[in-house]
GROMACS .gro file of C-alpha atoms in nm:
model
  181
    1MET     CA    1   0.042   0.031  -0.011
    2LYS     CA    2   0.292   0.232   0.074
    3LYS     CA    3   0.474   0.170  -0.257
    4PHE     CA    4   0.122   0.232  -0.454
    5LEU     CA    5   0.076   0.553  -0.259
    6LEU     CA    6   0.440   0.635  -0.327
    7VAL     CA    7   0.416   0.557  -0.684
    8LEU     CA    8   0.086   0.798  -0.750
    9LEU     CA    9   0.227   1.075  -0.573
   10PHE     CA   10   0.529   1.060  -0.775
   11ALA     CA   11   0.333   0.994  -1.090
   12SER     CA   12   0.104   1.302  -1.034
   13ALA     CA   13   0.361   1.523  -0.952
   14SER     CA   14   0.547   1.414  -1.270
   15LEU     CA   15   0.227   1.497  -1.469
   16TRP     CA   16   0.156   1.850  -1.308
   17ALA     CA   17   0.572   1.880  -1.433
   18ALA     CA   18   0.471   1.838  -1.741
   19ASP     CA   19   0.381   2.114  -2.055
   20GLY     CA   20   0.059   2.158  -2.149
   21HIS     CA   21  -0.209   2.245  -1.866
   22SER     CA   22  -0.440   2.517  -1.943
   23ILE     CA   23  -0.707   2.706  -1.757
   24SER     CA   24  -0.973   2.942  -1.960
   25VAL     CA   25  -1.230   3.109  -1.859
   26SER     CA   26  -1.512   3.209  -2.131
   27TYR     CA   27  -1.881   3.362  -2.176
   28GLY     CA   28  -2.136   3.221  -2.442
   29VAL     CA   29  -2.468   3.328  -2.558
   30MET     CA   30  -2.768   3.122  -2.663
   31ASN     CA   31  -2.674   2.804  -2.400
   32ALA     CA   32  -2.894   2.469  -2.478
   33TYR     CA   33  -3.084   2.497  -2.192
   34SER     CA   34  -3.212   2.842  -2.243
   35TRP     CA   35  -3.270   2.740  -2.617
   36SER     CA   36  -3.551   2.464  -2.470
   37VAL     CA   37  -3.703   2.707  -2.247
   38ALA     CA   38  -3.749   2.935  -2.585
   39PHE     CA   39  -3.874   2.660  -2.762
   40GLY     CA   40  -4.113   2.529  -2.431
   41LYS     CA   41  -4.249   2.884  -2.451
   42ALA     CA   42  -4.294   2.880  -2.870
   43ALA     CA   43  -4.475   2.555  -2.850
   44ALA     CA   44  -4.692   2.637  -2.533
   45SER     CA   45  -4.830   2.965  -2.738
   46ILE     CA   46  -4.881   2.750  -3.061
   47PHE     CA   47  -5.107   2.493  -2.887
   48GLY     CA   48  -5.299   2.810  -2.640
   49VAL     CA   49  -5.111   2.734  -2.323
   50GLU     CA   50  -5.171   3.060  -2.105
   51GLU     CA   51  -4.784   3.182  -2.019
   52PRO     CA   52  -4.683   3.484  -1.815
   53ASP     CA   53  -4.550   3.738  -2.070
   54GLU     CA   54  -4.155   3.699  -1.934
   55LYS     CA   55  -3.866   3.703  -2.205
   56VAL     CA   56  -3.568   3.510  -2.183
   57GLY     CA   57  -3.324   3.789  -2.134
   58ARG     CA   58  -2.978   3.802  -2.346
   59LEU     CA   59  -2.794   3.784  -1.993
   60SER     CA   60  -3.017   3.460  -1.922
   61ALA     CA   61  -2.935   3.314  -2.159
   62SER     CA   62  -2.577   3.289  -2.138
   63SER     CA   63  -2.321   3.090  -1.990
   64PHE     CA   64  -1.999   3.127  -1.784
   65ASN     CA   65  -1.755   2.910  -1.846
   66ILE     CA   66  -1.441   2.755  -1.719
   67ALA     CA   67  -1.233   2.500  -1.804
   68TYR     CA   68  -0.921   2.296  -1.780
   69GLY     CA   69  -0.716   2.119  -2.051
   70PHE     CA   70  -0.438   1.858  -2.071
   71GLU     CA   71  -0.233   1.847  -2.410
   72LEU     CA   72  -0.202   1.439  -2.475
   73THR     CA   73  -0.001   1.565  -2.844
   74ASP     CA   74  -0.010   1.853  -3.056
   75LEU     CA   75  -0.323   1.758  -3.197
   76PHE     CA   76  -0.544   1.608  -2.910
   77GLU     CA   77  -0.640   1.728  -2.579
   78VAL     CA   78  -0.854   1.606  -2.262
   79GLY     CA   79  -0.993   1.813  -1.990
   80GLY     CA   80  -1.329   1.963  -1.866
   81ILE     CA   81  -1.555   2.262  -1.874
   82LEU     CA   82  -1.783   2.383  -1.557
   83SER     CA   83  -2.085   2.613  -1.715
   84TYR     CA   84  -2.260   2.820  -1.500
   85THR     CA   85  -2.643   2.959  -1.603
   86TYR     CA   86  -2.922   3.111  -1.488
   87ILE     CA   87  -3.306   3.138  -1.659
   88ALA     CA   88  -3.496   3.376  -1.568
   89ASP     CA   89  -3.840   3.286  -1.750
   90GLY     CA   90  -4.077   3.334  -1.470
   91HIS     CA   91  -3.889   3.058  -1.238
   92ASP     CA   92  -3.513   3.164  -1.112
   93ILE     CA   93  -3.343   2.876  -1.245
   94HIS     CA   94  -2.952   2.828  -1.158
   95THR     CA   95  -2.756   2.541  -1.340
   96ILE     CA   96  -2.404   2.411  -1.312
   97THR     CA   97  -2.295   2.189  -1.565
   98VAL     CA   98  -1.991   1.947  -1.521
   99MET     CA   99  -1.857   1.797  -1.864
  100PRO     CA  100  -1.582   1.611  -1.979
  101LYS     CA  101  -1.414   1.735  -2.293
  102GLY     CA  102  -1.221   1.623  -2.570
  103LYS     CA  103  -1.033   1.874  -2.852
  104PHE     CA  104  -0.907   1.795  -3.168
  105ASN     CA  105  -0.665   2.061  -3.296
  106TRP     CA  106  -0.714   2.018  -3.658
  107ILE     CA  107  -0.459   2.298  -3.738
  108ASN     CA  108  -0.194   2.375  -3.466
  109LYS     CA  109   0.085   2.649  -3.528
  110THR     CA  110   0.268   2.826  -3.270
  111ASP     CA  111   0.059   3.130  -3.261
  112TYR     CA  112  -0.279   3.036  -3.377
  113ARG     CA  113  -0.536   2.709  -3.338
  114PHE     CA  114  -0.812   2.589  -3.535
  115TYR     CA  115  -1.001   2.343  -3.332
  116SER     CA  116  -1.336   2.135  -3.281
  117GLN     CA  117  -1.446   2.016  -2.942
  118ILE     CA  118  -1.708   1.760  -2.771
  119ALA     CA  119  -1.805   1.723  -2.375
  120LEU     CA  120  -2.079   1.540  -2.236
  121GLY     CA  121  -2.183   1.562  -1.854
  122ALA     CA  122  -2.459   1.612  -1.655
  123MET     CA  123  -2.640   1.906  -1.523
  124PHE     CA  124  -2.735   2.013  -1.168
  125PHE     CA  125  -2.988   2.278  -1.121
  126LEU     CA  126  -2.984   2.480  -0.833
  127GLY     CA  127  -3.274   2.717  -0.738
  128SER     CA  128  -3.599   2.781  -0.598
  129ASP     CA  129  -3.933   2.762  -0.765
  130GLN     CA  130  -4.066   3.128  -0.680
  131LYS     CA  131  -3.974   3.429  -0.821
  132GLY     CA  132  -3.802   3.663  -0.584
  133SER     CA  133  -3.648   3.394  -0.331
  134SER     CA  134  -3.315   3.482  -0.187
  135SER     CA  135  -3.201   3.161  -0.115
  136LEU     CA  136  -3.032   2.897  -0.336
  137GLU     CA  137  -3.173   2.560  -0.272
  138ILE     CA  138  -3.003   2.249  -0.407
  139ASN     CA  139  -3.240   2.017  -0.619
  140ASP     CA  140  -3.214   1.639  -0.634
  141ASP     CA  141  -3.282   1.732  -1.019
  142THR     CA  142  -3.004   1.642  -1.275
  143ALA     CA  143  -2.973   1.611  -1.645
  144PHE     CA  144  -2.798   1.499  -1.934
  145MET     CA  145  -2.601   1.799  -2.123
  146PHE     CA  146  -2.357   1.845  -2.396
  147HIS     CA  147  -2.166   2.085  -2.579
  148ALA     CA  148  -2.028   2.037  -2.902
  149SER     CA  149  -1.814   2.316  -3.076
  150LEU     CA  150  -1.759   2.267  -3.451
  151LEU     CA  151  -1.531   2.543  -3.509
  152GLY     CA  152  -1.269   2.709  -3.276
  153PHE     CA  153  -1.063   3.004  -3.329
  154GLU     CA  154  -0.741   3.042  -3.080
  155PHE     CA  155  -0.501   3.290  -3.101
  156GLY     CA  156  -0.164   3.370  -2.892
  157ASP     CA  157   0.063   3.156  -2.716
  158ASP     CA  158   0.119   3.151  -2.328
  159ILE     CA  159  -0.207   3.352  -2.292
  160SER     CA  160  -0.424   3.334  -2.611
  161PHE     CA  161  -0.761   3.419  -2.699
  162PHE     CA  162  -1.063   3.218  -2.827
  163CYS     CA  163  -1.391   3.259  -3.034
  164GLU     CA  164  -1.613   2.916  -3.072
  165LEU     CA  165  -1.880   2.847  -3.278
  166GLY     CA  166  -2.085   2.517  -3.164
  167VAL     CA  167  -2.390   2.383  -3.006
  168GLY     CA  168  -2.442   2.304  -2.630
  169GLN     CA  169  -2.421   2.435  -2.286
  170ALA     CA  170  -2.149   2.649  -2.306
  171GLY     CA  171  -2.301   2.864  -2.594
  172MET     CA  172  -2.361   2.879  -2.971
  173PHE     CA  173  -2.123   3.174  -2.974
  174ALA     CA  174  -1.843   3.167  -2.701
  175GLY     CA  175  -1.551   3.370  -2.627
  176GLY     CA  176  -1.304   3.416  -2.364
  177VAL     CA  177  -0.908   3.375  -2.285
  178LYS     CA  178  -0.664   3.065  -2.208
  179PHE     CA  179  -0.410   3.069  -2.001
  180LYS     CA  180  -0.112   2.795  -2.004
  181LEU     CA  181  -0.008   2.689  -1.676
   0.00000   0.00000   0.00000
């Protein structure tokens, strides 16, 4: 058991000593959950269901994302995305989404990269069903969630800026900054 822990300690230390770790922060608009709320409201109005006249605002259709990545090779990166969203459609709904990701850099130059990525994970619902409530309650509700960046462009080296066109919880249009560790 001691040998196993010692090997695990040295393996993790050497992993963090390796190059290729990065953290990114981004903002995305038109995320998947806000689309489902908007389409639900549209379907309700088509079928004559009375809904309060409250709109899904631009801020409530957005995601705030933090991602970690580790470059396995020049072309492939693995990591994860943590995404926060808020929907104000008559209910205060806060969600946290955790998704492991895989990223493929199909053009990887020193100063710029073009890429695609996919992430699959779980969305956890936080919040209350009563508008105006000041407390956040953790619900037992979870849902499957995904994100697929069909086209991403990143420019810079140690600090780089990026923009993405995709579909999913991190936003249809996303942009941010990435820091190499």
